[in-house]
Short mmCIF file of C-alpha atoms in Angstrom, two decimals:
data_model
loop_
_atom_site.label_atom_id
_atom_site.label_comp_id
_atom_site.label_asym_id
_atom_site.label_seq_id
_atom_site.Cartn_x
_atom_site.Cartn_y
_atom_site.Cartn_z
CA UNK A 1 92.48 50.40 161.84
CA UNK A 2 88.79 49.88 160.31
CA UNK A 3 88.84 46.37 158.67
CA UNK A 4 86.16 46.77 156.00
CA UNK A 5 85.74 43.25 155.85
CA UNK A 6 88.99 42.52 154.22
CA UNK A 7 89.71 38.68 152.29
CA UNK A 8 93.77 39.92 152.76
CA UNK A 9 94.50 39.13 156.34
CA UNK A 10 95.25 42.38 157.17
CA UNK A 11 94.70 41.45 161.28
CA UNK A 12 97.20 39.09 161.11
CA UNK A 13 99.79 42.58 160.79
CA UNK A 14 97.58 44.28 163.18
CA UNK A 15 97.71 42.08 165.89
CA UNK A 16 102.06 42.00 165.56
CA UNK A 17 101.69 46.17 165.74
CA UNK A 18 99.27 46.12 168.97
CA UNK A 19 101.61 43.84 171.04
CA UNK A 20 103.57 46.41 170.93
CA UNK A 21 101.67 49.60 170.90
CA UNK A 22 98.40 49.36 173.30
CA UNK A 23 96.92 52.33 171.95
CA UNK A 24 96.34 50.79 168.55
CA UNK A 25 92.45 50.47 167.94
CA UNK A 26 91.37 47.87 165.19
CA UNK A 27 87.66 47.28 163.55
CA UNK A 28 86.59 44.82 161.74
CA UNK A 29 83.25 45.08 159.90
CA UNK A 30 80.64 42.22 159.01
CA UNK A 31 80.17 43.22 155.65
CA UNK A 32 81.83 44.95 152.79
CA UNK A 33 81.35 48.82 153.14
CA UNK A 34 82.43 51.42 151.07
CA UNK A 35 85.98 53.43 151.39
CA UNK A 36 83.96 56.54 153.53
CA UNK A 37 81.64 54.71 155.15
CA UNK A 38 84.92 52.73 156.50
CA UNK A 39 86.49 56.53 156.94
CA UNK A 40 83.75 57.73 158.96
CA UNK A 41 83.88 54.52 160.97
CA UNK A 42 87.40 55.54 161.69
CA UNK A 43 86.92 59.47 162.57
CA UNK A 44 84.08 58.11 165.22
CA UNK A 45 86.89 55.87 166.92
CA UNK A 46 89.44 58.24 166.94
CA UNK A 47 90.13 61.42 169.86
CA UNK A 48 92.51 63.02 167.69
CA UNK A 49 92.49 67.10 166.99
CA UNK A 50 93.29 65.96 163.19
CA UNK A 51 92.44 63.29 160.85
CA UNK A 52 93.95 61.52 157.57
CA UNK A 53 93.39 58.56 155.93
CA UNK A 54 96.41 55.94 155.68
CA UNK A 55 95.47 53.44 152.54
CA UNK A 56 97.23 50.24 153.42
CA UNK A 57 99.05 50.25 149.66
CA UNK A 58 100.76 53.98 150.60
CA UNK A 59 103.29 55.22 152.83
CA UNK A 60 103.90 58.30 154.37
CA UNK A 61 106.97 60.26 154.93
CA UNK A 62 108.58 59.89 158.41
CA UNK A 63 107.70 62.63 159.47
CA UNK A 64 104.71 63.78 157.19
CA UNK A 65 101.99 63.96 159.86
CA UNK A 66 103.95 65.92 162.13
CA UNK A 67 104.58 68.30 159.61
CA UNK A 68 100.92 68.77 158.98
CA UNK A 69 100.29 68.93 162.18
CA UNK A 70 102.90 71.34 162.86
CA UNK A 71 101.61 73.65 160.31
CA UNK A 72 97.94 73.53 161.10
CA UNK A 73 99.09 74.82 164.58
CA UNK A 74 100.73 77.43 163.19
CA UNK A 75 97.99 78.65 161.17
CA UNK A 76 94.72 78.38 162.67
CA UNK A 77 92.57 80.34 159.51
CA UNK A 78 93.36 77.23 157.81
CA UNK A 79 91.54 73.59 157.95
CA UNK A 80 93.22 71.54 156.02
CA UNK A 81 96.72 70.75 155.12
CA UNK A 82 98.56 68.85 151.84
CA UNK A 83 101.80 67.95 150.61
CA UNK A 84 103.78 66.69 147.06
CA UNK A 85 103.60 62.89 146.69
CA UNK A 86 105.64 60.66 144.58
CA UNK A 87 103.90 57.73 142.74
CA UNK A 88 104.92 54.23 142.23
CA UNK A 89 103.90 51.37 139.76
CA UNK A 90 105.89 48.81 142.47
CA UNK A 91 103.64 47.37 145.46
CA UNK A 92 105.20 47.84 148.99
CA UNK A 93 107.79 50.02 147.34
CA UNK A 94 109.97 52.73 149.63
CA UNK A 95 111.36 55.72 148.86
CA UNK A 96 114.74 54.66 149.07
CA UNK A 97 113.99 52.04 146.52
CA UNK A 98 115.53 52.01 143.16
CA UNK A 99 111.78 51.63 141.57
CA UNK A 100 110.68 53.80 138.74
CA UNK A 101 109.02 57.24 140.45
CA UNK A 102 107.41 60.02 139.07
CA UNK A 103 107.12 63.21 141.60
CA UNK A 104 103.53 64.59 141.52
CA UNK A 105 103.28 68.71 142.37
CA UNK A 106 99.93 69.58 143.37
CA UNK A 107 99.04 72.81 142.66
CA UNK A 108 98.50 75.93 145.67
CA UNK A 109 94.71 75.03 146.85
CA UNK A 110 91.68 77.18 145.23
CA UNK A 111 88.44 76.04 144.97
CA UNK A 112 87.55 75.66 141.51
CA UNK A 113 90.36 73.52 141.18
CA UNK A 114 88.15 70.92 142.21
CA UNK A 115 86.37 70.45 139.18
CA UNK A 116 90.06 69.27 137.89
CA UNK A 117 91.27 66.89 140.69
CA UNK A 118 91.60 66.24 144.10
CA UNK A 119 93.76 68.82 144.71
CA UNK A 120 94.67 68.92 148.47
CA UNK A 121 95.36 64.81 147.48
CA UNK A 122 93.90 61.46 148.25
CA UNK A 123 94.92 62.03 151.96
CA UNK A 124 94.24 65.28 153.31
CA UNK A 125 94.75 65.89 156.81
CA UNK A 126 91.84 68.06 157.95
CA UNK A 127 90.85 69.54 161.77
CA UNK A 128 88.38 66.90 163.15
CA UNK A 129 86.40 70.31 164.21
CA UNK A 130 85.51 70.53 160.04
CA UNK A 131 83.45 67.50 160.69
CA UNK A 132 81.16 69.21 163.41
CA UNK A 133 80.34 72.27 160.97
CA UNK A 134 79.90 70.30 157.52
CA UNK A 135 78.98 66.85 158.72
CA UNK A 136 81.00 63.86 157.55
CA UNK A 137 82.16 62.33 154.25
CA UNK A 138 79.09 61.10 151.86
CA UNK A 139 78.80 57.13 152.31
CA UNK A 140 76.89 56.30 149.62
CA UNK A 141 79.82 57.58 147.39
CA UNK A 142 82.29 54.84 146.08
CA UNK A 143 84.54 56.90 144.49
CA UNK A 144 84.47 60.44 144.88
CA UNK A 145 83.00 60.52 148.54
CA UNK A 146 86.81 62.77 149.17
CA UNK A 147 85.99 65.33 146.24
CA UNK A 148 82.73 66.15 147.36
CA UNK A 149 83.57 66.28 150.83
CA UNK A 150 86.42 68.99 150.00
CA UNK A 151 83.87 70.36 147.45
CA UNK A 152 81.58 70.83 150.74
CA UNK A 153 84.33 71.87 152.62
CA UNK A 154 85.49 75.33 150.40
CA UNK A 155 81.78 75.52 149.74
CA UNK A 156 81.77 76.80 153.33
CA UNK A 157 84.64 78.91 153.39
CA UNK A 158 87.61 76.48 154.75
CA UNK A 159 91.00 76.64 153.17
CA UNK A 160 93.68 73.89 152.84
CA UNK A 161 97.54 75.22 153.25
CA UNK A 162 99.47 73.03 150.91
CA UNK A 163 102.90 72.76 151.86
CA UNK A 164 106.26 72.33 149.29
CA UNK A 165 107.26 68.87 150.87
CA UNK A 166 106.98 65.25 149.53
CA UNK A 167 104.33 63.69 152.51
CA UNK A 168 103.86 60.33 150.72
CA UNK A 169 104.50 57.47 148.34
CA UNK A 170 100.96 56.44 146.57
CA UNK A 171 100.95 52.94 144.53
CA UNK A 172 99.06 53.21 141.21
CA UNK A 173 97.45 50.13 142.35
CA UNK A 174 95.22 48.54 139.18
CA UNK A 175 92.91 47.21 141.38
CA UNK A 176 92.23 50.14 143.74
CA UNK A 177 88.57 50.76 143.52
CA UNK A 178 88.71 53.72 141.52
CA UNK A 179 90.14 51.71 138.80
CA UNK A 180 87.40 49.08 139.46
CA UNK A 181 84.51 51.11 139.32
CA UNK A 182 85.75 53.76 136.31
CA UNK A 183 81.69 54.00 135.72
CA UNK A 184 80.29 54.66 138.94
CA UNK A 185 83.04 57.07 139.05
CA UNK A 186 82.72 58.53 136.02
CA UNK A 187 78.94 59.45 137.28
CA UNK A 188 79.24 60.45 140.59
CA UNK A 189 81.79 63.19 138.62
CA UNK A 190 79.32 64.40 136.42
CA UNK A 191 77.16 65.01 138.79
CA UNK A 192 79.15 66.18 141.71
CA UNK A 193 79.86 68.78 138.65
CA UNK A 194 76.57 69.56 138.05
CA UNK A 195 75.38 70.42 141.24
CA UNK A 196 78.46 72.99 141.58
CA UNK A 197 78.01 74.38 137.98
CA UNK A 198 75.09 75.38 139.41
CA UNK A 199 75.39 79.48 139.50
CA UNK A 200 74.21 79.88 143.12
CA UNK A 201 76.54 76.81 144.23
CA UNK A 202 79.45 77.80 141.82
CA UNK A 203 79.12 81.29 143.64
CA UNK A 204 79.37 80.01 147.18
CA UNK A 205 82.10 77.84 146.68
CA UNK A 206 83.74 80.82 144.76
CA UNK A 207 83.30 83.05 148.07
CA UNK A 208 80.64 85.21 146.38
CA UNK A 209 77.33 85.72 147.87
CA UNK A 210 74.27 84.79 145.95
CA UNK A 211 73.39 88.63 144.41
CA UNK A 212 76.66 88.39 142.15
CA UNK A 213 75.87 90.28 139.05
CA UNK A 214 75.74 87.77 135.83
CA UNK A 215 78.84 89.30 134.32
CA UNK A 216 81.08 88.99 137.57
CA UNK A 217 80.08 85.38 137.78
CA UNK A 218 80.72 84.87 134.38
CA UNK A 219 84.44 85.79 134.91
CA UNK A 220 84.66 83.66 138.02
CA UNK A 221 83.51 80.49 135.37
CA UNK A 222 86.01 81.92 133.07
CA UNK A 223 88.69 82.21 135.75
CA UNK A 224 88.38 78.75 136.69
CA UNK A 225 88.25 77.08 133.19
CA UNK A 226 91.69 79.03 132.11
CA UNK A 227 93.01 76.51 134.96
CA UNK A 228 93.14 73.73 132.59
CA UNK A 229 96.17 74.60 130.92
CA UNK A 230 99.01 73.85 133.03
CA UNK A 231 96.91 72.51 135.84
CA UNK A 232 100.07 70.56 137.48
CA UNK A 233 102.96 68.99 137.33
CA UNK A 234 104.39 65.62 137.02
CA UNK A 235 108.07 65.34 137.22
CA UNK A 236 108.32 69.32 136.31
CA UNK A 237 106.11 68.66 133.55
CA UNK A 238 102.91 70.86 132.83
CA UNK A 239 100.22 68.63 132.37
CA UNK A 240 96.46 70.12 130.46
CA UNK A 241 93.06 69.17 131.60
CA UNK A 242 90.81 70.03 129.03
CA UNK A 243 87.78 68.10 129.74
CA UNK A 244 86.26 70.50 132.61
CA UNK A 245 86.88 73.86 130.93
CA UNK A 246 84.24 73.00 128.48
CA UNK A 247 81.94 72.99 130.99
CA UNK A 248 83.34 75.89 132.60
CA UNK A 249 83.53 77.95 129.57
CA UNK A 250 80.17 76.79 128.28
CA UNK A 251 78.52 78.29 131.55
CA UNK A 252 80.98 81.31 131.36
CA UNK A 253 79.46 82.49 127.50
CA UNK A 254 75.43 81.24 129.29
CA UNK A 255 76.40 84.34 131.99
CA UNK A 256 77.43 87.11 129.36
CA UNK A 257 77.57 85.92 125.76
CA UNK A 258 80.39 88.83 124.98
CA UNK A 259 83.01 86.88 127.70
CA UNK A 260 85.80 87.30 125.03
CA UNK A 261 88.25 85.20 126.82
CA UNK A 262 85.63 82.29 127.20
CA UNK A 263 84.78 82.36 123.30
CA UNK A 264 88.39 82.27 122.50
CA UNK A 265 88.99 79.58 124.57
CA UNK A 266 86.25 77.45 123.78
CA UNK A 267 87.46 77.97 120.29
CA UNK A 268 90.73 76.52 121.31
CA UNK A 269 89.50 74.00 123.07
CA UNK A 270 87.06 72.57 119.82
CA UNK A 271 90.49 72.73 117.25
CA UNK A 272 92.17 70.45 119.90
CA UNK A 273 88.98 68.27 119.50
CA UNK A 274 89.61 68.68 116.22
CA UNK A 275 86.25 70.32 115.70
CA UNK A 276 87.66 73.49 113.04
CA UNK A 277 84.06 74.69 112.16
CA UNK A 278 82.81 75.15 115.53
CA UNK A 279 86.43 77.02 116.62
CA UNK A 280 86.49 78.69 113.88
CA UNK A 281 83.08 80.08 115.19
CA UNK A 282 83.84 80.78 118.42
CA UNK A 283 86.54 82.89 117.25
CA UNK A 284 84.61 85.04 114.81
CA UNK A 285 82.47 86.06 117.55
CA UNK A 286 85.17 86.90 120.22
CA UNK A 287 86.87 89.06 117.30
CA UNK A 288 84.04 90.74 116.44
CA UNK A 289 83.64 92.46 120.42
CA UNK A 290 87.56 92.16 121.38
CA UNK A 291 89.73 94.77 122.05
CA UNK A 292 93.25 95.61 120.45
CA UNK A 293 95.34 92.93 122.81
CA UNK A 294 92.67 90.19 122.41
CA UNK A 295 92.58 90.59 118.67
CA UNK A 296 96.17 89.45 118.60
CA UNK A 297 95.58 86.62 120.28
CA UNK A 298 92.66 85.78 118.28
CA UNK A 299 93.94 86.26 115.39
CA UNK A 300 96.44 84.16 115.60
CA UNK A 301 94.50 81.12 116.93
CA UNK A 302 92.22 81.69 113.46
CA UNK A 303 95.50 81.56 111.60
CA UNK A 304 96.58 78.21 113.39
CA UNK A 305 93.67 76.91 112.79
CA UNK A 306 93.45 77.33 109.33
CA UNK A 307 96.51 75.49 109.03
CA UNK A 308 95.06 72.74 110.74
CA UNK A 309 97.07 73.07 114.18
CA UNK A 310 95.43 70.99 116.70
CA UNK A 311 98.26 71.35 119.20
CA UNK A 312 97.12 73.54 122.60
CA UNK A 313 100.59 74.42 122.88
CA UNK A 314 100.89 76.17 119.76
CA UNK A 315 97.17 78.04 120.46
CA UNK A 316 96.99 80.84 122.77
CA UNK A 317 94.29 80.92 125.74
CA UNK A 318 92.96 84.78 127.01
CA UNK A 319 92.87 84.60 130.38
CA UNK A 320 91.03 87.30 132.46
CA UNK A 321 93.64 89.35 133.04
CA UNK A 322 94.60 90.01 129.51
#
């Protein structure tokens, strides 16, 4: 247990635990540190063939670790491991409670997924071995020191195995220090992003190696935008993200200005921003180099679009293999 300094008294419930269990290992720091400085802290104490952090304001499963565990030993050409969790609005709330729930699916693991969310969750349980090859998380991160260690971690060719069971409770906590540093974490984002736009980084963590032709790489960008619509689920519920495809899309048209399904997109994605000039753009040059399936598509985005449809349900994304 790595006491980062804590004002809450957290020892106090320590101390009751390690009466009981001797092999209970707590740490309290001098000073405030961040959340992976305090991780690392924690991996350097521990002897365990696995790690995976345990916020004090979420609960595991009962038997959520050994699951993990279980599965990682089953499949060695994985490194990682992540379940379902269900979130909760209700401190120290069970799962047995009566509290208002909502069941969060995380979607199968790929790396370009990353530029979306923490995919493989706010609690992956990784080999310790990972740690030896890649190094450990980023401390001077205070809010996105997890993404861009998993960013690091496909970068270099290890895959998480995520699993169709509910491993955990997480509070939506107000105070949590994402919520308390929206800022900082808005621009360690942007530029974790950045450096993995980057076409030799982008082709790495893709799997590719660096000679990837300029038209293969624009796919990959186009490939990995598309997964904005739909990204995941939230009480069976498709949920868009349609901040990142920009980006992605963007990059995808830099690579090979004739990417049909990125121009259509893009269109798509400036109507929903409510931007009808610059879609309507877009769209004129995808239909003037698409073929016969495409042009449906794109033709009737332009006629949505006319009529002033904003909705990305009722316009129609090309993905690559259209």
């Amino acid at each position: 247990v790595v006491d980062s300094n804590s004002l809450e008294n957290e020892r106090a419930v320590v101390e009751r635990f390690s009466k009981q269990y001797s092999n209970i290992v707590y740490h309290r720091t001098s000073q405030r540190e961040t959340v992976y400085a305090a991780w690392n802290r924690g991996i350097e104490l521990a002897h365990g063939e696995y790690f995976v952090n345990a916020n004090t304001d979420d609960r595991f499963s009962p038997d959520a670790l050994e699951v993990m565990a279980d599965s990682l030993d089953a499949y060695p050409e994985y490194d990682a491991a992540y379940g379902n969790w269900v979130y909760t609005r209700t401190p120290n709330d069970t799962f047995e409670s009566s509290a208002a729930k909502l069941l969060f699916v995380y979607p199968e693991f790929h790396p370009g997924l990353f530029f979306y969310l923490q995919i493989t969750s706010h609690a992956s349980f990784v080999r310790r071995s990972v740690i030896d090859k890649i190094g450990a998380f980023d401390s001077a991160y205070t809010v996105f020191g997890d993404r861009e260690f998993m960013f690091r971690f496909s970068a270099t060719g290890h895959k998480a195995l995520k699993l169709e069971k509910i491993v955990g409770l997480y509070q939506e906590n107000p105070t949590s220090v994402e919520r308390a540093n929206r800022d900082i974490g808005m621009q360690e984002c942007a530029a974790l992003y950045d450096a993995y736009l980057i076409p030799e980084q982008f082709a790495r963590l893709m799997g590719h190696d660096h000679d990837v032709s300029p038209t293969s790489l624009s796919r990959a960008y186009s490939e990995v935008g598309c997964f904005g619509m739909g990204l995941y689920q939230i009480d069976g519920n498709p949920s868009h993200a349609l901040g990142s495809p920009t980006r992605l899309f963007a990059k995808a048209i830099e690579m090979d200005p004739g990417n049909i399904e990125a121009l259509n997109n893009m269109g798509v994605i400036a109507q929903y921003h409510q931007a009808k000039k610059d879609a309507l753009r877009f769209l004129e040059n995808a239909a003037s180099q698409a073929n016969d399936n495409q042009i449906k598509t794109i033709a009737h985005n332009q006629k949505m679009i006319s009529r002033g449809v904003c909705d990305p349900d009722q316009l129609r994304f090309i993905y690559p293999s259209d």
